[in-house]
Coordinates of C-alpha atoms in Angstrom, one line a residue:
X1 CA 11.0 28.5 6.2
X2 CA 11.8 24.9 5.4
X3 CA 15.3 23.6 5.9
X4 CA 17.2 23.2 2.7
X5 CA 19.3 20.2 1.8
X6 CA 21.6 21.1 -1.2
X7 CA 22.4 17.4 -1.7
X8 CA 19.0 16.7 -3.1
X9 CA 18.9 16.9 -6.9
X10 CA 16.0 19.3 -7.3
X11 CA 13.6 21.6 -5.5
X12 CA 10.9 19.0 -6.1
X13 CA 12.9 16.4 -4.1
X14 CA 13.6 19.0 -1.4
X15 CA 9.8 19.7 -1.1
X16 CA 9.0 16.0 -1.0
X17 CA 11.7 15.5 1.7
X18 CA 10.1 18.3 3.8
X19 CA 6.6 16.9 3.3
X20 CA 7.7 13.5 4.4
X21 CA 9.6 14.9 7.3
X22 CA 6.7 17.0 8.6
X23 CA 4.2 14.2 8.0
X24 CA 6.4 11.9 10.2
X25 CA 6.6 14.6 12.8
X26 CA 2.8 15.0 13.0
X27 CA 2.2 11.2 13.0
X28 CA 4.7 10.7 15.7
X29 CA 3.3 13.5 17.8
X30 CA -0.3 12.4 17.4
X31 CA 0.5 8.8 18.2
X32 CA 0.7 9.6 21.9
X33 CA -2.9 10.9 22.2
X34 CA -4.9 7.7 21.8
X35 CA -3.3 6.2 25.0
X36 CA -3.9 9.5 26.9
X37 CA -7.5 9.5 25.8
X38 CA -8.0 5.8 26.6
X39 CA -6.5 6.3 30.1
X40 CA -8.8 9.3 30.7
X41 CA -11.9 7.4 29.5
X42 CA -11.1 4.3 31.6
X43 CA -9.8 6.5 34.5
X44 CA -6.9 4.2 34.9
X45 CA -3.4 3.7 33.5
X46 CA -3.7 -0.1 33.6
X47 CA -2.0 -1.5 30.5
X48 CA 0.5 1.3 30.3
X49 CA 3.9 0.1 31.0
X50 CA 6.0 2.0 33.5
X51 CA 9.1 0.8 31.7
X52 CA 7.8 2.3 28.4
X53 CA 7.3 5.7 30.1
X54 CA 10.7 5.7 31.7
X55 CA 12.5 4.5 28.6
X56 CA 10.6 7.0 26.5
X57 CA 11.7 9.9 28.7
X58 CA 15.3 8.6 28.7
X59 CA 15.2 8.4 24.9
X60 CA 14.0 12.0 24.6
X61 CA 16.6 13.2 27.1
X62 CA 19.3 11.5 25.1
X63 CA 17.9 12.7 21.7
X64 CA 17.6 16.3 23.0
X65 CA 21.2 16.2 24.4
X66 CA 22.6 14.9 21.1
X67 CA 20.6 17.3 19.0
X68 CA 21.2 20.5 21.0
X69 CA 24.9 19.7 21.4
X70 CA 25.3 18.9 17.7
X71 CA 23.5 22.2 16.8
X72 CA 25.1 24.6 19.3
X73 CA 28.4 23.1 20.6
X74 CA 31.2 24.4 18.3
X75 CA 33.7 21.8 19.6
X76 CA 31.4 18.9 18.6
X77 CA 30.6 20.4 15.2
X78 CA 34.4 21.0 14.6
X79 CA 35.2 17.4 15.6
X80 CA 32.5 16.0 13.3
X81 CA 33.7 18.1 10.4
X82 CA 37.3 17.0 11.0
X83 CA 36.4 13.3 11.2
X84 CA 34.0 13.2 8.3
X85 CA 35.2 15.9 5.9
X86 CA 39.0 15.9 6.6
X87 CA 39.5 19.3 8.0
X88 CA 36.5 21.4 8.8
X89 CA 37.5 24.8 7.4
X90 CA 35.8 24.5 4.0
X91 CA 32.7 22.6 5.1
X92 CA 29.5 24.5 4.8
X93 CA 26.8 24.4 7.5
X94 CA 24.5 22.7 5.1
X95 CA 26.6 19.5 5.4
X96 CA 25.8 19.3 9.2
X97 CA 22.8 17.0 9.5
X98 CA 21.2 18.6 12.5
X99 CA 19.0 21.6 11.6
X100 CA 16.8 24.1 13.4
X101 CA 13.7 22.0 13.0
X102 CA 15.4 19.1 14.7
X103 CA 16.1 21.3 17.7
X104 CA 12.5 22.5 17.7
X105 CA 11.3 18.9 17.8
X106 CA 13.7 18.0 20.6

């Protein structure tokens, strides 16, 4: 179920990498709730920057575009392999840095 990174030296490091990654995901996701709860409690959005909201949405759109294209667009994957691995034919999918859990997050 967890994504595997064969470049890590042992299963222990792979597990630690997954634990840190999912901890980060949960912390990032939960970090938005205090502002929502505070706004509800005060019944106002005073103190919440419109710029922050707009830039946050723009950031997610860019991240989602990057992630989904890098995961599903064969032309982009091929170009990446050619540029970074000198060809692309012998490169395994595990060397591509975007994995299914990244797409789920996006």
